PDB file of C-alpha atoms (C1' of nucleotides) in Angstrom:
ATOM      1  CA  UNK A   1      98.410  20.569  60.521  1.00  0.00           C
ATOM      2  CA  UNK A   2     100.966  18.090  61.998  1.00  0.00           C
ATOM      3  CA  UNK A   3     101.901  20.730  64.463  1.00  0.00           C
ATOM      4  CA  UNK A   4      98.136  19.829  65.989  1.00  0.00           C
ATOM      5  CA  UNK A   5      97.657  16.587  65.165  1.00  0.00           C
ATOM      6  CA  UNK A   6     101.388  16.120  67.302  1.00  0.00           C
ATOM      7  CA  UNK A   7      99.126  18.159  70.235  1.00  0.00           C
ATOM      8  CA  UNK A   8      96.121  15.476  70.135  1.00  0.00           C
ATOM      9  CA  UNK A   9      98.422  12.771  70.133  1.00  0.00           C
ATOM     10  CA  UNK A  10      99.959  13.951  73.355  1.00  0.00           C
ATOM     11  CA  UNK A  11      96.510  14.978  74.919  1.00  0.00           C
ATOM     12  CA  UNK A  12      94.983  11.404  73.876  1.00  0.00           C
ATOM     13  CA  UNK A  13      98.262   9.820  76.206  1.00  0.00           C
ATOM     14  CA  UNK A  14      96.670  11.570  79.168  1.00  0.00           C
ATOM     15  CA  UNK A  15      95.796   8.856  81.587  1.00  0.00           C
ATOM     16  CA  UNK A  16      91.637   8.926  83.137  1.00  0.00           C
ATOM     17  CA  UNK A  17      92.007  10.718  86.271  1.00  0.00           C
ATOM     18  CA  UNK A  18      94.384  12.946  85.623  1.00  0.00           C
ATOM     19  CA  UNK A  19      95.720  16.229  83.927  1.00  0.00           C
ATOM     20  CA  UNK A  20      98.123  17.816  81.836  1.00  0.00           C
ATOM     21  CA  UNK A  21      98.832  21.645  81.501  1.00  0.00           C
ATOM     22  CA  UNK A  22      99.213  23.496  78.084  1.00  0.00           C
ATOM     23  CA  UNK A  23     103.266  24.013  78.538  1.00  0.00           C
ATOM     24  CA  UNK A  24     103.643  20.449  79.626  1.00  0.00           C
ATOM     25  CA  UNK A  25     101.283  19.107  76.849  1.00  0.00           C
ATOM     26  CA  UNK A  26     103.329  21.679  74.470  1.00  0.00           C
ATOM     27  CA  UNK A  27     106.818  20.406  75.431  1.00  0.00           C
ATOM     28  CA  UNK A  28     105.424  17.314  74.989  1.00  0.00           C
ATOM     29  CA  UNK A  29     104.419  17.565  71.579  1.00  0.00           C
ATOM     30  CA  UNK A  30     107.693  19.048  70.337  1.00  0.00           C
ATOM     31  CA  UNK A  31     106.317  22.768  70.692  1.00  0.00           C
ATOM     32  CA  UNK A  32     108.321  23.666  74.148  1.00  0.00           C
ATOM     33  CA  UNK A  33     107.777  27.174  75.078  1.00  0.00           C
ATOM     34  CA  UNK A  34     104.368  27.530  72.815  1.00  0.00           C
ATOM     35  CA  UNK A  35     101.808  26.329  75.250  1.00  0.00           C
ATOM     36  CA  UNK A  36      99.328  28.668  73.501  1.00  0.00           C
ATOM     37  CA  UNK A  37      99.311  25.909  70.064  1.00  0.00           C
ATOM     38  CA  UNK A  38      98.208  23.430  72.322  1.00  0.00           C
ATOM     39  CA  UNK A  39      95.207  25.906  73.192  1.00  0.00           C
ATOM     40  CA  UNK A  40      94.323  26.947  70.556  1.00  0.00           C
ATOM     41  CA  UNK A  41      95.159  23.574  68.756  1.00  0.00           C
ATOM     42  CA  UNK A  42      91.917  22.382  71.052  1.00  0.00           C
ATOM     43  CA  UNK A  43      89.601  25.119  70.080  1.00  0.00           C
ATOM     44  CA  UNK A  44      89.866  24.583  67.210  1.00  0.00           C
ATOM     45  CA  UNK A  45      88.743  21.230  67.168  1.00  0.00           C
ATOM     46  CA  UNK A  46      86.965  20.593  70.224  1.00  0.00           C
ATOM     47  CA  UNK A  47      83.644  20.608  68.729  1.00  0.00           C
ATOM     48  CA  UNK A  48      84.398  19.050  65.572  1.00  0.00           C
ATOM     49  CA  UNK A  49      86.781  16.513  67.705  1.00  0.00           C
ATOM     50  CA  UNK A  50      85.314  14.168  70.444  1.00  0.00           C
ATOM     51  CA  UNK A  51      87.724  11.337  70.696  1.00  0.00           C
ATOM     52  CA  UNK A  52      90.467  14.038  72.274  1.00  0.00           C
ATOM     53  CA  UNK A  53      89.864  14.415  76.106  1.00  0.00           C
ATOM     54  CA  UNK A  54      90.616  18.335  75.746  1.00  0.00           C
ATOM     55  CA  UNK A  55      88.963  18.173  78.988  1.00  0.00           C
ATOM     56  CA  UNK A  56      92.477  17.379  80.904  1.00  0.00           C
ATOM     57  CA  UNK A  57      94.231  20.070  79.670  1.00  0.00           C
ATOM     58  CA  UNK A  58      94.256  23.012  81.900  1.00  0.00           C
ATOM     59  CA  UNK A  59      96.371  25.511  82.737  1.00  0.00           C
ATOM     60  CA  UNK A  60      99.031  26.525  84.535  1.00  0.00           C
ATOM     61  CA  UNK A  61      97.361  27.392  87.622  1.00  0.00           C
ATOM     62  CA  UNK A  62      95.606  24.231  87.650  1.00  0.00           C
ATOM     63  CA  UNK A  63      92.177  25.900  86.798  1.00  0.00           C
ATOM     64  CA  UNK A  64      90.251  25.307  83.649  1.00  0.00           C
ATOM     65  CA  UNK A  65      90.470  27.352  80.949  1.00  0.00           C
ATOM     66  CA  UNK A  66      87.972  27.858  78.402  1.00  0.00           C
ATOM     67  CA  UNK A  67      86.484  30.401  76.018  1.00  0.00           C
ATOM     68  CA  UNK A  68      84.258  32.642  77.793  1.00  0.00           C
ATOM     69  CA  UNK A  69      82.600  33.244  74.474  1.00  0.00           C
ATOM     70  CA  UNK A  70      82.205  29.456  74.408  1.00  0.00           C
ATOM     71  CA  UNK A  71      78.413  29.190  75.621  1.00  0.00           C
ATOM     72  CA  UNK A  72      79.429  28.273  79.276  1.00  0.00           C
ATOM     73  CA  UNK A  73      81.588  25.053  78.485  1.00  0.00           C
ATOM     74  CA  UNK A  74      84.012  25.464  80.984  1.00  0.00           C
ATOM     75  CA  UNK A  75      81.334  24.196  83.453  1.00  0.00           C
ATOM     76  CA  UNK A  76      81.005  21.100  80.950  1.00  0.00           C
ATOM     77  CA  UNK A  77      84.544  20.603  81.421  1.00  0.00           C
ATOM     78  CA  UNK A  78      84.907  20.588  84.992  1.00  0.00           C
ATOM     79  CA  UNK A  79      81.877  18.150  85.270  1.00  0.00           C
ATOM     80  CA  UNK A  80      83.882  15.824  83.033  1.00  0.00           C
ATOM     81  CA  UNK A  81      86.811  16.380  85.401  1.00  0.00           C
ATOM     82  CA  UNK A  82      85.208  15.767  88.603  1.00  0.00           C
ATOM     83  CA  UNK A  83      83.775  12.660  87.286  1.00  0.00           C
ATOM     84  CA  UNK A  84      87.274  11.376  86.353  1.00  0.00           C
ATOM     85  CA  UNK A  85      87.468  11.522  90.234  1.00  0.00           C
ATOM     86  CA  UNK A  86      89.697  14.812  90.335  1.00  0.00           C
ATOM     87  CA  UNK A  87      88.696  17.672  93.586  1.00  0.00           C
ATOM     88  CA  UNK A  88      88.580  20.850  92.743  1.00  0.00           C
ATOM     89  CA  UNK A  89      89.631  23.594  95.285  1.00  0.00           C
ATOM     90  CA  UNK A  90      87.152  25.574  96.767  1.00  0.00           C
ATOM     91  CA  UNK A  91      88.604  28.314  94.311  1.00  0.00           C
ATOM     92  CA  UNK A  92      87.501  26.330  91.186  1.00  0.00           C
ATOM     93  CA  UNK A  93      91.463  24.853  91.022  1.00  0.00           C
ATOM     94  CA  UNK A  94      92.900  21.360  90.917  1.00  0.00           C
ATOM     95  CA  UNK A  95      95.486  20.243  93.063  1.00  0.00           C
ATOM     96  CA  UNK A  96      98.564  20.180  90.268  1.00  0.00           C
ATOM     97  CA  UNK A  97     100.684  18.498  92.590  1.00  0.00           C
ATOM     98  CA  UNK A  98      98.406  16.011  92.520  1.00  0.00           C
ATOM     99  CA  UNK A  99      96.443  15.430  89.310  1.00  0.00           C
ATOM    100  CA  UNK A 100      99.411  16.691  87.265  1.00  0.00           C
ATOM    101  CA  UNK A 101     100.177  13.866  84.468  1.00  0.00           C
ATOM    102  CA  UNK A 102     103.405  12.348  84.392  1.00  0.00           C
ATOM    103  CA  UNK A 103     103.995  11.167  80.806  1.00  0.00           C
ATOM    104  CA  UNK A 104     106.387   8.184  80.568  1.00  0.00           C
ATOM    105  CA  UNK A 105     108.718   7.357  77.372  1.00  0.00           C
ATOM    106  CA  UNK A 106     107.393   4.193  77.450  1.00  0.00           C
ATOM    107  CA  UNK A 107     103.957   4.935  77.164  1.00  0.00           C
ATOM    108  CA  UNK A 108     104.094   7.665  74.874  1.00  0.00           C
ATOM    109  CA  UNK A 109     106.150   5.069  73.486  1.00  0.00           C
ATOM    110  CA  UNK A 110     107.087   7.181  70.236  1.00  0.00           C
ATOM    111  CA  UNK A 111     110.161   9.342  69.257  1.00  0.00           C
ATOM    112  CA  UNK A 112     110.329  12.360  72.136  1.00  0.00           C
ATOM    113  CA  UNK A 113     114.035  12.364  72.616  1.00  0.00           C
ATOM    114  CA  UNK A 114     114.891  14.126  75.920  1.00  0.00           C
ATOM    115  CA  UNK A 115     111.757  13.691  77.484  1.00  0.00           C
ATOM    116  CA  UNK A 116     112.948  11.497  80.446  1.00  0.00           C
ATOM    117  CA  UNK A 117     110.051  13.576  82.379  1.00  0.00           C
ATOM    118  CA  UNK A 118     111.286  15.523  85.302  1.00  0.00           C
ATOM    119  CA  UNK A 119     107.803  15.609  86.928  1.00  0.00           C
ATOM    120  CA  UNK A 120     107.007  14.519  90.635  1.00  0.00           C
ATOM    121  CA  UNK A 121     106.926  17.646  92.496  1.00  0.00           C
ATOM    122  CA  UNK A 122     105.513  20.689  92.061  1.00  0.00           C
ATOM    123  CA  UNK A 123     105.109  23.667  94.273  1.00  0.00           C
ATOM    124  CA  UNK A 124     102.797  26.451  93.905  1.00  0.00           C
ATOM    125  CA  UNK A 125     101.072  28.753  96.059  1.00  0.00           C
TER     126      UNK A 125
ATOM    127  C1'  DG B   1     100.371  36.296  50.886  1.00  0.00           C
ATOM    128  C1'  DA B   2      99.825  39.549  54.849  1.00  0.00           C
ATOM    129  C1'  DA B   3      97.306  40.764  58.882  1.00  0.00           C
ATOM    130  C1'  DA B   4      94.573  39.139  62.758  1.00  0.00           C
ATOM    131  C1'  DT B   5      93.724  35.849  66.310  1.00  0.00           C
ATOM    132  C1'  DG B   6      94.045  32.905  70.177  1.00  0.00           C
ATOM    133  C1'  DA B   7      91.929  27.484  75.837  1.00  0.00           C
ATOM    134  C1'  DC B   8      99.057  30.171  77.547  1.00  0.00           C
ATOM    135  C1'  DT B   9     103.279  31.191  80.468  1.00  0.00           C
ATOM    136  C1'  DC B  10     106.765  33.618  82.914  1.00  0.00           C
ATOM    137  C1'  DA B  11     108.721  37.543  85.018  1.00  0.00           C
ATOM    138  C1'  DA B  12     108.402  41.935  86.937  1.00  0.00           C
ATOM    139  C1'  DC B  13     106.063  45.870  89.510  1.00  0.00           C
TER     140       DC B  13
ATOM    141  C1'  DC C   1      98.417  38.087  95.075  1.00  0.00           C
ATOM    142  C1'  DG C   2      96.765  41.479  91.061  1.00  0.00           C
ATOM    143  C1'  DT C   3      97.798  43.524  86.859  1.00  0.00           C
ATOM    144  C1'  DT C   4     101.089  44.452  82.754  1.00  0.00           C
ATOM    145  C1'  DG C   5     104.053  43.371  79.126  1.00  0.00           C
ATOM    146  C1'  DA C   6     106.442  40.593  76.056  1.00  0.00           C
ATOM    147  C1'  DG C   7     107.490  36.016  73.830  1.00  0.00           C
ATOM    148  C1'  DC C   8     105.846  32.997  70.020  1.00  0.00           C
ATOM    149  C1'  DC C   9     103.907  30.631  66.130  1.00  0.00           C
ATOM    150  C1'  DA C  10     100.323  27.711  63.509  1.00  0.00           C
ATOM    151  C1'  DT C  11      95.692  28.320  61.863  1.00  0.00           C
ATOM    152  C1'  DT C  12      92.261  31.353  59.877  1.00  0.00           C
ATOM    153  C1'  DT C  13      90.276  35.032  56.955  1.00  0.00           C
TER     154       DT C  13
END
DNA sequence: GAAATGACTCAAC
DNA sequence: CGTTGAGCCATTT
């Protein structure tokens, strides 16, 4: 279960206010290329797991995901979001560009060799 | 222990 | 921009 446990670590880092996406949380956490862990590290422990803001992790396309099955949570989740201060585009996305976390070295502060973090543009759509 | 699953992502048509 | 297909691997049953 260290393979998770690496996942909440990273998704605890992410600063109030902003957001990280499933490949970046993934690379971050030493599981490049397997942004789907980092999902499905979350649903697994969402419920049972409160002190992880699982709530700043959304996808690539800057919309939250969720479980469909999951009784309607997504709207939870964007709640949460918009009360962190974050917009949401009048199709239901976040501004990457904008919100998109930029993890540090220093604050993860831990052992992520090569993560210098090559973050600070962004262009989609 | 093997098969099934799952909040994703990228590339191509 | 919409849908399709393949990559990928830990957790779960």
């Amino acid at each position: 279960m260290l393979t998770y446990d690496r996942i909440y670590a990273i998704v605890r880092q992410i600063p109030w206010g902003q957001v990280a996406t499933y490949g970046q949380v993934a690379e971050l956490a030493g599981l490049i290329g397997q942004p789907r862990l980092v999902g499905y590290a979350l649903y697994r422990v969402d419920m049972a797991t409160t002190d992880i803001p699982w709530q700043r992790v959304i996808n690539a396309k800057g919309e939250v995901s969720h479980a469909v099955q999951r009784h309607g949570s997504d709207y939870r989740q964007r709640s949460l979001l918009e009360a962190e201060g974050i917009e949401f585009n009048p199709q239901g996305r976040i501004d990457l560009k904008r919100y998109r976390w930029q993890p540090s070295v220093q604050q993860l502060g831990q052992s992520l060799p090569g993560v210098e973090g090559e973050w600070g543009h962004g262009s989609k759509d």
